Coordinates of C-alpha atoms in Angstrom, one line a residue:
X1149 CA 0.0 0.0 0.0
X1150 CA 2.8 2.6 0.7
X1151 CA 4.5 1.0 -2.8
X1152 CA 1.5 2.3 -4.5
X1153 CA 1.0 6.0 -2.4
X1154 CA 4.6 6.6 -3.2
X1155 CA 3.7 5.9 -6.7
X1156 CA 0.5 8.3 -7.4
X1157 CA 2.0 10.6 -5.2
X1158 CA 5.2 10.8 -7.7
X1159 CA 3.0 11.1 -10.9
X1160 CA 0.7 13.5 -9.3
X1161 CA 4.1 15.6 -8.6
X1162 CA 5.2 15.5 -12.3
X1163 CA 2.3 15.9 -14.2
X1164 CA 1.6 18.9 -11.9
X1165 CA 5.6 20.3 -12.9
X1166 CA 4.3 19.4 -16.6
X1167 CA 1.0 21.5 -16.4
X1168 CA 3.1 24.1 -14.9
X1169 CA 5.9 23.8 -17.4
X1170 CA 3.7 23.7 -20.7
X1171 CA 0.9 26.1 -19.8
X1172 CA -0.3 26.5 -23.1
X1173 CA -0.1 22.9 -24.5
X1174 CA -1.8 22.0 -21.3
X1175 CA -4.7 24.0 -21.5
X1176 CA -5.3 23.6 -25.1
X1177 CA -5.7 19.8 -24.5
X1178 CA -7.9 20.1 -21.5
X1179 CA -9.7 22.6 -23.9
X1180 CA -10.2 19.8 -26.4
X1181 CA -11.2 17.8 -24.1
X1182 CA -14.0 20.0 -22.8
X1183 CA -15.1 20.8 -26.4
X1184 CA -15.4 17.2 -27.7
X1185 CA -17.5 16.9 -24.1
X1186 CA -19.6 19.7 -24.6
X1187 CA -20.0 19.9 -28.1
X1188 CA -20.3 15.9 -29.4
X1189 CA -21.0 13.8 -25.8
X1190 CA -23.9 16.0 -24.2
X1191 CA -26.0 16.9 -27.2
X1192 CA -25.9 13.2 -28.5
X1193 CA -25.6 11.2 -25.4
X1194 CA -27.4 13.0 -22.7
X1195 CA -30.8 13.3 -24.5
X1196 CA -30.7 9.4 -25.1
X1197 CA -29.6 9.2 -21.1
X1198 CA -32.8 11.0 -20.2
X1199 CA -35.3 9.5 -22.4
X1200 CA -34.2 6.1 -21.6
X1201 CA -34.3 6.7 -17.4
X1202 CA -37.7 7.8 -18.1
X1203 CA -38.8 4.2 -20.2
X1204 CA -37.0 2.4 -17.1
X1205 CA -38.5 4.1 -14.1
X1206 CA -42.6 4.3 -16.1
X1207 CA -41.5 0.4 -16.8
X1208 CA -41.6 0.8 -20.5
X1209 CA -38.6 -1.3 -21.4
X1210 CA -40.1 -4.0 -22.1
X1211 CA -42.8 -2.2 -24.8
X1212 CA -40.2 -0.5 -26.8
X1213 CA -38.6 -3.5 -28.0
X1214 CA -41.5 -5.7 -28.2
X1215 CA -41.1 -6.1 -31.5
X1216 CA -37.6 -7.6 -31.3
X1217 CA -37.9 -9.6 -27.9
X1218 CA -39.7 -13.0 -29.2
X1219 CA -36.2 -13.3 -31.5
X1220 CA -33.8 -11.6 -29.2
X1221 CA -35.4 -13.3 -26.6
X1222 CA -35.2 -16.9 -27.6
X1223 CA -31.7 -16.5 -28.1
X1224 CA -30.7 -15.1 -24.7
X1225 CA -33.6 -16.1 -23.0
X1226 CA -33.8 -13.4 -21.3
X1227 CA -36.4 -10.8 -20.6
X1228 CA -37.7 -8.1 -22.0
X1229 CA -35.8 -5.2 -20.0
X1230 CA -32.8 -7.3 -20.8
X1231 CA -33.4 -7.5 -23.9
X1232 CA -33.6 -3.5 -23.4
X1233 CA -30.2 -3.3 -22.2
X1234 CA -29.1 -5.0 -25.3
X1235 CA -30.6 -3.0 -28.0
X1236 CA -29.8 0.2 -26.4
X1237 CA -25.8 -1.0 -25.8
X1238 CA -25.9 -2.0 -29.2
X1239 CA -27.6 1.1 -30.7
X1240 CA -26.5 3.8 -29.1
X1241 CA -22.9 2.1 -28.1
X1242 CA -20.2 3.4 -25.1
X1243 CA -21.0 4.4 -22.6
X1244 CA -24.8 3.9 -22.8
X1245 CA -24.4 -0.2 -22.7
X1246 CA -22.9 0.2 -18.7
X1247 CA -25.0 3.1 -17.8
X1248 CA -28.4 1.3 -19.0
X1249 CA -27.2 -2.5 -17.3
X1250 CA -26.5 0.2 -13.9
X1251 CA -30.0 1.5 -14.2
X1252 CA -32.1 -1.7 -14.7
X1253 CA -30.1 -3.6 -11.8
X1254 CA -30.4 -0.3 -9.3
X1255 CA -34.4 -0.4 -10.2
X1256 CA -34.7 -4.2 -9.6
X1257 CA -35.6 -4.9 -13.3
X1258 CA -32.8 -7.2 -13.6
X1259 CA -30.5 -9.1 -11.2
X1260 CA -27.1 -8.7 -11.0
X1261 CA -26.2 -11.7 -13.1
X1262 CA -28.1 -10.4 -15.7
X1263 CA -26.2 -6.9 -15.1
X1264 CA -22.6 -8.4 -15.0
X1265 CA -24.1 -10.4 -18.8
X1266 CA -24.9 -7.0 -20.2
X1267 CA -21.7 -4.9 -19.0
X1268 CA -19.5 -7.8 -20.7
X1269 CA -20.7 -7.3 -23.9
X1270 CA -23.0 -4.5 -24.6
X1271 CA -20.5 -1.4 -23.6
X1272 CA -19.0 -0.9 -26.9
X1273 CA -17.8 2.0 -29.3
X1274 CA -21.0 3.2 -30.8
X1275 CA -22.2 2.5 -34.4
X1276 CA -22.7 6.5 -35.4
X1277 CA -18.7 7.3 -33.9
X1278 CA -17.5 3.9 -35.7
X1279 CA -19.3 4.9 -39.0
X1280 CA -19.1 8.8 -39.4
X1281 CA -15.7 9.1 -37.5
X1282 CA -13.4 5.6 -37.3
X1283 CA -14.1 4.4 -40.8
X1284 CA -13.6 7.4 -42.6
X1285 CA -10.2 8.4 -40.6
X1286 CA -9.0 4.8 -41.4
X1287 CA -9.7 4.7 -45.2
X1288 CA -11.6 1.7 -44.7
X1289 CA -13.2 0.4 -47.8
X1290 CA -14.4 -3.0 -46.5
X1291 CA -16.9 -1.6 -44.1
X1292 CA -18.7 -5.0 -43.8
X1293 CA -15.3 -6.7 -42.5
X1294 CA -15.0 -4.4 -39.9
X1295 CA -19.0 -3.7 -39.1
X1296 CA -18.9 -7.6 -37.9
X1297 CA -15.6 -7.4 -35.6
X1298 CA -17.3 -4.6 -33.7
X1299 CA -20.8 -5.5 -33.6
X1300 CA -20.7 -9.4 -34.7
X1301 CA -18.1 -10.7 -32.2
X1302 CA -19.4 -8.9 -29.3
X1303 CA -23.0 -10.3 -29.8
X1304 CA -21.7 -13.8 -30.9
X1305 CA -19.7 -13.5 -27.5
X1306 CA -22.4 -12.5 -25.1
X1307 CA -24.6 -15.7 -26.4
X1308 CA -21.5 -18.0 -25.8
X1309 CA -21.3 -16.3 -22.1
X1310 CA -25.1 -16.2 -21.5
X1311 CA -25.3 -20.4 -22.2
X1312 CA -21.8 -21.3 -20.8
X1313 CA -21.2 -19.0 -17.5
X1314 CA -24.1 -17.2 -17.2
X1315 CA -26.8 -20.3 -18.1
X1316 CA -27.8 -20.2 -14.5
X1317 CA -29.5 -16.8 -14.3
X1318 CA -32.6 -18.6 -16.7
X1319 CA -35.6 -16.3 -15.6
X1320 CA -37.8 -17.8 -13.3
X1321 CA -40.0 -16.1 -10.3
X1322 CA -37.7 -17.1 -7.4
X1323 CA -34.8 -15.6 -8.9
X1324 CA -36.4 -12.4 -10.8
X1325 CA -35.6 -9.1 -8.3
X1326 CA -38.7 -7.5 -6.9
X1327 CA -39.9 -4.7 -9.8
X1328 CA -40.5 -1.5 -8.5
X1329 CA -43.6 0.0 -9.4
X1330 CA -44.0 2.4 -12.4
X1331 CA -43.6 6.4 -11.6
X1332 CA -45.9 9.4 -12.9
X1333 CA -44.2 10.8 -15.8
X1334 CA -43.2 14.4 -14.3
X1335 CA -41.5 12.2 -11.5
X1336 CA -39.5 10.3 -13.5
X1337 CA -38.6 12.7 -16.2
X1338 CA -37.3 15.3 -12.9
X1339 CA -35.0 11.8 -11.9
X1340 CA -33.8 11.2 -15.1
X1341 CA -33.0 14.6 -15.7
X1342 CA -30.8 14.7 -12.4
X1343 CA -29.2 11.6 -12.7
X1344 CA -28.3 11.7 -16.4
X1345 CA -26.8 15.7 -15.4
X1346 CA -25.2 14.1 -12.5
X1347 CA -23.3 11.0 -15.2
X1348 CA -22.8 13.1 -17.9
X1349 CA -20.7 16.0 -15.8
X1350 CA -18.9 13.1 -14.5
X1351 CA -18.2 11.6 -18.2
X1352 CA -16.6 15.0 -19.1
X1353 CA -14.3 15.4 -16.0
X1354 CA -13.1 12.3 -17.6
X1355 CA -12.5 13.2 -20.9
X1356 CA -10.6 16.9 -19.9
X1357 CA -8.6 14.7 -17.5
X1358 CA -7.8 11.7 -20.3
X1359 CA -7.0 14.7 -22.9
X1360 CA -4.8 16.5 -20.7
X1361 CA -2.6 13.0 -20.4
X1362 CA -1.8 13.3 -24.0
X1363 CA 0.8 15.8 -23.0
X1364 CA 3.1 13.1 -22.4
X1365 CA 3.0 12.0 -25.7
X1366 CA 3.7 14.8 -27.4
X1367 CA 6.6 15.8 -25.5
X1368 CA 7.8 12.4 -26.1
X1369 CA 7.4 13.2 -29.4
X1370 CA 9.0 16.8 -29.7
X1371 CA 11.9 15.5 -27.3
X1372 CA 12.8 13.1 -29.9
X1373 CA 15.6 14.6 -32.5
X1374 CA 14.6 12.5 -35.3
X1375 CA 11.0 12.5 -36.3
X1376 CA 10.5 9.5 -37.8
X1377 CA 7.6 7.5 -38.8
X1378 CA 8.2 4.8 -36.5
X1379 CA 8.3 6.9 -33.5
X1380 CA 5.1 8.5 -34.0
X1381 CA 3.2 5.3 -34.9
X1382 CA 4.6 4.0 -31.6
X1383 CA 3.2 6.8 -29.7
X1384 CA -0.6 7.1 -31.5
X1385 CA -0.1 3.3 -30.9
X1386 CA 0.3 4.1 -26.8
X1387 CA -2.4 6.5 -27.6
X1388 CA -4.8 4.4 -28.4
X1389 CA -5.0 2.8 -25.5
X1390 CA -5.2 6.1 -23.5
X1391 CA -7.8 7.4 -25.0
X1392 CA -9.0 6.4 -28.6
X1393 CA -10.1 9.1 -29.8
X1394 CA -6.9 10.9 -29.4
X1395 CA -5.5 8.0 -30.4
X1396 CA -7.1 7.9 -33.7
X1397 CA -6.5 11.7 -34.5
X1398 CA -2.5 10.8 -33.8
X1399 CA -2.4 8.1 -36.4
X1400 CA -5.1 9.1 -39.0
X1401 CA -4.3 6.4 -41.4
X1402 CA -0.9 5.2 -40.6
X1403 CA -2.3 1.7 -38.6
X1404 CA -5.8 0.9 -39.0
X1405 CA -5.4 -2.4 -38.1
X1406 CA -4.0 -1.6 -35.0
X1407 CA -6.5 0.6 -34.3
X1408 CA -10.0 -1.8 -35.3
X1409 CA -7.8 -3.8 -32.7
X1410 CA -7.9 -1.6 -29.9
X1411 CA -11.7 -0.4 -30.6
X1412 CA -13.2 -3.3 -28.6
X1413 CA -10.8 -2.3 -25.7
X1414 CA -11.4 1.3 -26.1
X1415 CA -8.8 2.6 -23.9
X1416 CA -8.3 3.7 -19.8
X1417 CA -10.9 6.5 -20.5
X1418 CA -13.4 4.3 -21.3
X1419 CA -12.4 2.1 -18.7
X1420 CA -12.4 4.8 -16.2
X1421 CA -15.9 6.0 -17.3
X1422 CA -17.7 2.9 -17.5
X1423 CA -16.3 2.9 -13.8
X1424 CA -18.3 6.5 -13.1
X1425 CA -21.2 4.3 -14.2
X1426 CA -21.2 1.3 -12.2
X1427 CA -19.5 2.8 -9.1
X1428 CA -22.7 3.0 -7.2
X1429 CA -23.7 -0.7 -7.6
X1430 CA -21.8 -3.6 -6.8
X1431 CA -21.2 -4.5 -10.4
X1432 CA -17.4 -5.6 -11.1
X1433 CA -15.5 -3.0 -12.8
X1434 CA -12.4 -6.1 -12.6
X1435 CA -14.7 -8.8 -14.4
X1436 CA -15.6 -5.9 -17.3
X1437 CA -11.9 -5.5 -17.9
X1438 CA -11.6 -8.9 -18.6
X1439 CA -14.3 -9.6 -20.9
X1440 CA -13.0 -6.0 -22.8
X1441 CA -9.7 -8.1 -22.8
X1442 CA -10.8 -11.4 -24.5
X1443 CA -13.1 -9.8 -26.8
X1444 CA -9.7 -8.0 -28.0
X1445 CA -8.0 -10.9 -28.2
X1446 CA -10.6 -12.1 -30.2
X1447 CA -10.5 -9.3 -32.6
X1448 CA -6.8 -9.7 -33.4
X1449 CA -7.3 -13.3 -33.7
X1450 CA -10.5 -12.5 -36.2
X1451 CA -8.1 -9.8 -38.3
X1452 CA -5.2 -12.2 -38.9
X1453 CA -7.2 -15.0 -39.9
X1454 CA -8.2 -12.4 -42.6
X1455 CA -4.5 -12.0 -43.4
X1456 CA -4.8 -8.5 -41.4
X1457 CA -4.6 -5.2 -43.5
X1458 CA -4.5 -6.3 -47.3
X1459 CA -8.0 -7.4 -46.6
X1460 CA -9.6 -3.8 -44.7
X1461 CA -7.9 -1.3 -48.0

């Protein structure tokens, strides 16, 4: 335990000689930071935050995806707020999939196995970013190649973990949680209004922060005498796994296999966020990490067998 004080205590003394030191590189980052926040996350995530709070506390889960729930439901089976969690992860991607699978458990319309089955598979990068932002950055031609790795795997994964380690949380009424009743409408729309404020505010102290820690980057990379291609595809390499978005604008084009490799993963930002959203449950942030690992693993395994990045150009 004093190992690790000594530690934090060490970087928290040399980024703080760094922000003092580079002023102006420091506050343009955390600038970036803010503006990707308040300018891409609120308007498109918070509205989605708010309107689905309000379907989960009026109990209308289960109506919304009524439609898709004698399918989805067959091959989960699982129920319909499930069910829920799944579209929505899927839909409207990271990091709706943790903060939906918090919401259902802490309103008792799913149980915690059922939470920890969504959070392992149903966080992911979102189809709109991946589509409009990763694809087009990369050069990608072979959209459908890379549409399954991010979307196919993960799905094809949570039905392996729902009938191997998770086939014991089969819906029955002695292991369903106690629902909570529906609320009036101008009830739940004033909670979901607070609590999606209160987890979006938290999502962008995240994001200034993970910014900001691109400053050691690009000093490694300025320190360096010779600017050569290597070195900077190492560090937008390191990048990605910082914070991908970051990561992405460092290498534009130079890697794209890396970086559809390092999409399921998503980087200590999204790690540290999808923390922000489970923190007040008893959901494991340790057993997330490890399904975000194997389903990386997978991915890499999934690119070479398609002889890696002749196949994606």
């Amino acid at each position: 335990m004093k190992l690790k004080f000594y530690i934090y205590t060490f970087l928290a003394f040399i980024l703080t000689v760094i922000i003092l030191s580079y002023p102006s590189d420091c506050l343009m980052l955390a600038s970036n930071g803010l503006n990707l926040w308040f300018q891409k996350m609120i308007p498109t995530l918070f509205p989605f935050m708010v309107l689905s709070g309000i379907m989960i506390r009026m109990n209308m889960t289960g109506t919304f995806v009524k439609i898709l729930t004698p399918v989805l439901g067959k091959l989960f089976k699982l129920n319909a707020d499930c069910i829920y969690g799944i579209v929505i992860g899927f839909l409207c991607g990271f990091p709706m999939g943790a903060h939906v699978a918090a919401e259902l458990y802490a309103h008792k319309k799913i149980s915690k196995a059922e939470a920890s089955l969504l959070l392992s598979f149903c966080n992911n990068i979102g189809p709109v970013y991946f589509l409009s932002f990763v694809l087009p950055t990369l050069k990608i031609k072979n959209i459908a190649v890379c549409l399954f790795a991010m979307y196919g795997l993960p799905f094809l994964y949570g039905l392996f973990l729902r009938h191997s380690i998770y086939r014991e949380c089969y819906n029955t009424k002695n292991n369903l949680p106690t629902e909570k009743t529906a609320m009036p409408l101008l009830r739940a729309l004033d909670e979901s209004v607070f609590s999606s404020l209160y987890s979006i505010a938290k999502l962008g102290g995240y994001m200034i922060f993970f910014n900001l820690l691109f400053i050691f980057p690009i000093l490694a990379i300025n320190a360096l005498p010779i600017q050569s291609g290597i070195t900077k595809l190492l560090i937008g390499c390191i990048g990605c796994l910082l914070e991908i978005t970051g990561g992405i604008g460092l290498l534009q084009n130079i890697a794209p296999y890396w970086v559809l490799c390092a999409l399921p993963f998503g980087g200590l930002s999204c790690i540290a966020q999808t923390y922000s959203m489970i923190r007040e449950t008893d959901l494991s942030i340790s057993e997330y990490i490890m399904h975000k690992t194997i389903l990386t693993a997978i991915t890499v395994f999934y690119y070479l067998l398609l002889t890696g990045i002749s196949t994606l150009t």
